Amino acid sequence: LFLDPKGSTLQDIFVEETAKYGDAMTRRALRAMLVDNAAAKAASSILRGPREVLGRNEQLDNSNFFFTTPLRSLLVERPAEVADLVESLLASTEEDEKIMGTIQELNEVIAKTATGTDESSAGTSARSPSSAASTLSDLLSDEETRNAIAEQLPGILTLSRRVGAGLLRRAAYRTEQSHQLPEEARKRITEVNKLLAE
């Protein structure tokens, strides 16, 4: 049912939730690299610095002595807008936190089931990587198991394509919601993602 090449309701749910999780994880990783680490914060501070200095000094802010309007836009406003744009595009949402929490809970349940541990014995009877590899090796050495896996390959391939398309549709949705981007760029990025998802 889950790996049916024709699809199923279970697959639909899995694809949708996987796309949301992939989106949240990608933005979390990008945020860690481009917003939250020390180098990113320093770069953001440099980009926003001139605007903040002018904002604190009303006389400079209202004067065209240092910057004419086009020059101010180029040297002060645009760099600060880049930092603002990156931060707003990678901001975490309530939906992200919810999906991350749900996946974490599922991961814990599956790990307990797979390792045969419960909360009272967690950490004492977890399988070692060599034990898991040995179990996998034993399964793959069985001809019946190999045949069962081979029979599921078309369903696995279909499911992986559906997950990829789901991620692209999610990217299109995120782009449509990103009103900070120029409208023309937003429209084109959305169209490309939807086209690739087909």
Short mmCIF file of C-alpha atoms in Angstrom, two decimals:
data_model
loop_
_atom_site.label_atom_id
_atom_site.label_comp_id
_atom_site.label_asym_id
_atom_site.label_seq_id
_atom_site.Cartn_x
_atom_site.Cartn_y
_atom_site.Cartn_z
CA LEU A 1 0.00 0.00 0.00
CA PHE A 2 2.74 2.45 1.01
CA LEU A 3 4.93 1.57 -2.00
CA ASP A 4 2.13 1.08 -4.52
CA PRO A 5 3.41 2.48 -7.87
CA LYS A 6 -0.12 3.78 -8.57
CA GLY A 7 -0.09 5.86 -5.38
CA SER A 8 -2.28 5.85 -2.30
CA THR A 9 -3.68 8.17 0.35
CA LEU A 10 -0.87 7.11 2.66
CA GLN A 11 1.67 8.09 0.00
CA ASP A 12 -0.06 11.45 -0.48
CA ILE A 13 0.24 12.20 3.23
CA PHE A 14 3.86 11.02 3.33
CA VAL A 15 4.84 13.13 0.29
CA GLU A 16 3.16 16.27 1.65
CA GLU A 17 4.71 15.95 5.12
CA THR A 18 8.13 15.07 3.69
CA ALA A 19 8.03 18.19 1.49
CA LYS A 20 7.16 20.36 4.50
CA TYR A 21 9.93 18.74 6.56
CA GLY A 22 12.48 19.12 3.75
CA ASP A 23 11.55 22.78 3.35
CA ALA A 24 11.84 23.45 7.09
CA MET A 25 15.17 21.63 7.38
CA THR A 26 16.63 23.38 4.34
CA ARG A 27 15.68 26.81 5.62
CA ARG A 28 16.97 25.93 9.10
CA ALA A 29 20.34 24.89 7.63
CA LEU A 30 20.51 27.99 5.44
CA ARG A 31 19.56 30.20 8.38
CA ALA A 32 22.35 28.65 10.46
CA MET A 33 24.84 29.43 7.66
CA LEU A 34 23.57 32.80 6.43
CA VAL A 35 21.99 34.44 9.47
CA ASP A 36 22.85 32.89 12.85
CA ASN A 37 26.59 32.20 12.76
CA ALA A 38 29.21 34.78 13.75
CA ALA A 39 30.45 35.49 10.21
CA ALA A 40 26.90 35.99 8.92
CA LYS A 41 26.10 38.34 11.81
CA ALA A 42 29.26 40.35 11.09
CA ALA A 43 28.36 40.61 7.39
CA SER A 44 24.80 41.65 8.25
CA SER A 45 26.13 44.28 10.63
CA ILE A 46 28.39 45.68 7.89
CA LEU A 47 25.54 45.77 5.38
CA ARG A 48 23.15 47.45 7.83
CA GLY A 49 25.77 49.71 9.45
CA PRO A 50 25.48 52.81 7.22
CA ARG A 51 21.68 52.83 7.45
CA GLU A 52 21.80 52.51 11.24
CA VAL A 53 24.38 55.30 11.55
CA LEU A 54 22.30 57.61 9.38
CA GLY A 55 19.14 56.61 11.22
CA ARG A 56 20.68 57.54 14.59
CA ASN A 57 21.87 60.93 13.36
CA GLU A 58 18.85 62.91 12.21
CA GLN A 59 20.94 65.72 10.74
CA LEU A 60 22.88 63.33 8.52
CA ASP A 61 19.76 61.37 7.68
CA ASN A 62 17.91 64.41 6.37
CA SER A 63 20.90 65.87 4.59
CA ASN A 64 22.05 65.25 1.03
CA PHE A 65 25.53 66.47 1.96
CA PHE A 66 27.12 63.01 2.19
CA PHE A 67 24.80 61.07 -0.08
CA THR A 68 22.60 62.19 -2.92
CA THR A 69 19.37 60.20 -3.15
CA PRO A 70 20.59 57.74 -5.86
CA LEU A 71 23.93 57.29 -4.10
CA ARG A 72 22.22 56.76 -0.75
CA SER A 73 19.98 54.14 -2.31
CA LEU A 74 22.97 52.34 -3.82
CA LEU A 75 25.38 52.50 -0.87
CA VAL A 76 23.07 52.59 2.16
CA GLU A 77 19.59 51.23 1.47
CA ARG A 78 20.29 48.37 -0.97
CA PRO A 79 22.93 46.59 1.14
CA ALA A 80 20.70 46.81 4.22
CA GLU A 81 17.76 45.48 2.20
CA VAL A 82 19.82 42.44 1.16
CA ALA A 83 20.44 41.55 4.82
CA ASP A 84 16.75 42.12 5.64
CA LEU A 85 15.65 39.99 2.67
CA VAL A 86 17.87 37.02 3.57
CA GLU A 87 16.68 37.10 7.17
CA SER A 88 13.00 37.32 6.27
CA LEU A 89 13.18 34.57 3.61
CA LEU A 90 14.84 32.17 6.06
CA ALA A 91 12.69 33.01 9.09
CA SER A 92 11.16 30.04 10.87
CA THR A 93 7.38 29.80 10.95
CA GLU A 94 4.97 28.21 13.41
CA GLU A 95 4.25 25.51 10.83
CA ASP A 96 7.99 24.72 10.63
CA GLU A 97 8.24 24.28 14.39
CA LYS A 98 5.16 22.06 14.42
CA ILE A 99 6.41 19.77 11.64
CA MET A 100 9.90 19.56 13.19
CA GLY A 101 8.37 18.57 16.54
CA THR A 102 6.17 15.93 14.90
CA ILE A 103 9.11 14.42 12.99
CA GLN A 104 11.22 14.38 16.16
CA GLU A 105 8.47 12.50 18.01
CA LEU A 106 8.09 10.00 15.14
CA ASN A 107 11.85 9.52 15.03
CA GLU A 108 11.94 8.69 18.74
CA VAL A 109 9.06 6.20 18.43
CA ILE A 110 10.63 4.49 15.41
CA ALA A 111 14.05 4.38 17.07
CA LYS A 112 12.55 2.77 20.18
CA THR A 113 10.66 0.24 18.07
CA ALA A 114 13.65 -0.58 15.87
CA THR A 115 16.08 -0.95 18.75
CA GLY A 116 13.63 -2.66 21.10
CA THR A 117 14.08 -0.05 23.83
CA ASP A 118 11.56 1.78 25.93
CA GLU A 119 11.92 4.92 27.99
CA SER A 120 13.10 3.03 31.07
CA SER A 121 15.87 1.19 29.24
CA ALA A 122 16.84 3.77 26.60
CA GLY A 123 20.58 4.03 26.27
CA THR A 124 21.29 0.63 27.79
CA SER A 125 20.09 -1.73 25.06
CA ALA A 126 20.50 0.33 21.90
CA ARG A 127 21.98 -1.59 19.00
CA SER A 128 25.51 -0.83 17.90
CA PRO A 129 26.19 0.12 14.27
CA SER A 130 28.00 -3.20 13.73
CA SER A 131 24.96 -5.09 15.06
CA ALA A 132 22.65 -3.20 12.69
CA ALA A 133 25.02 -3.87 9.76
CA SER A 134 25.11 -7.55 10.67
CA THR A 135 21.30 -7.72 10.76
CA LEU A 136 21.08 -5.98 7.38
CA SER A 137 23.67 -8.36 5.94
CA ASP A 138 21.68 -11.34 7.22
CA LEU A 139 18.48 -9.99 5.65
CA LEU A 140 20.13 -9.38 2.28
CA SER A 141 21.70 -12.84 2.23
CA ASP A 142 18.21 -14.36 2.27
CA GLU A 143 16.95 -14.89 -1.31
CA GLU A 144 13.30 -14.46 -0.35
CA THR A 145 14.04 -11.06 1.25
CA ARG A 146 16.02 -9.94 -1.80
CA ASN A 147 13.13 -10.92 -4.08
CA ALA A 148 10.66 -9.04 -1.87
CA ILE A 149 12.88 -5.92 -2.04
CA ALA A 150 13.21 -6.26 -5.83
CA GLU A 151 9.41 -6.43 -6.15
CA GLN A 152 9.11 -3.14 -4.25
CA LEU A 153 11.64 -1.22 -6.39
CA PRO A 154 9.05 0.24 -8.84
CA GLY A 155 7.07 1.58 -5.87
CA ILE A 156 10.22 3.01 -4.29
CA LEU A 157 11.16 4.78 -7.54
CA THR A 158 7.64 6.20 -7.92
CA LEU A 159 7.60 7.37 -4.32
CA SER A 160 11.01 9.05 -4.65
CA ARG A 161 9.84 10.91 -7.78
CA ARG A 162 6.69 12.01 -5.95
CA VAL A 163 8.75 13.28 -3.00
CA GLY A 164 11.00 15.25 -5.37
CA ALA A 165 7.96 16.80 -7.07
CA GLY A 166 6.48 17.57 -3.65
CA LEU A 167 9.64 19.44 -2.65
CA LEU A 168 9.51 21.48 -5.86
CA ARG A 169 5.82 22.32 -5.30
CA ARG A 170 6.67 23.36 -1.73
CA ALA A 171 9.44 25.60 -3.08
CA ALA A 172 6.93 27.16 -5.48
CA TYR A 173 4.49 27.74 -2.61
CA ARG A 174 7.21 29.35 -0.47
CA THR A 175 8.23 31.58 -3.34
CA GLU A 176 4.64 32.71 -3.88
CA GLN A 177 4.45 33.62 -0.18
CA SER A 178 7.73 35.59 -0.28
CA HIS A 179 6.37 39.06 -0.97
CA GLN A 180 9.80 40.53 -0.21
CA LEU A 181 11.00 39.31 -3.63
CA PRO A 182 10.29 41.44 -6.69
CA GLU A 183 7.05 40.30 -8.30
CA GLU A 184 8.59 39.35 -11.64
CA ALA A 185 11.33 37.25 -10.01
CA ARG A 186 8.79 35.61 -7.70
CA LYS A 187 6.57 34.73 -10.65
CA ARG A 188 9.40 33.21 -12.70
CA ILE A 189 10.85 31.16 -9.84
CA THR A 190 7.39 29.83 -9.04
CA GLU A 191 6.74 28.88 -12.67
CA VAL A 192 10.09 27.07 -12.97
CA ASN A 193 9.50 25.06 -9.79
CA LYS A 194 5.97 24.10 -10.87
CA LEU A 195 7.22 23.11 -14.32
CA LEU A 196 9.97 20.91 -12.84
CA ALA A 197 7.44 19.30 -10.49
CA GLU A 198 5.28 18.10 -13.42
#
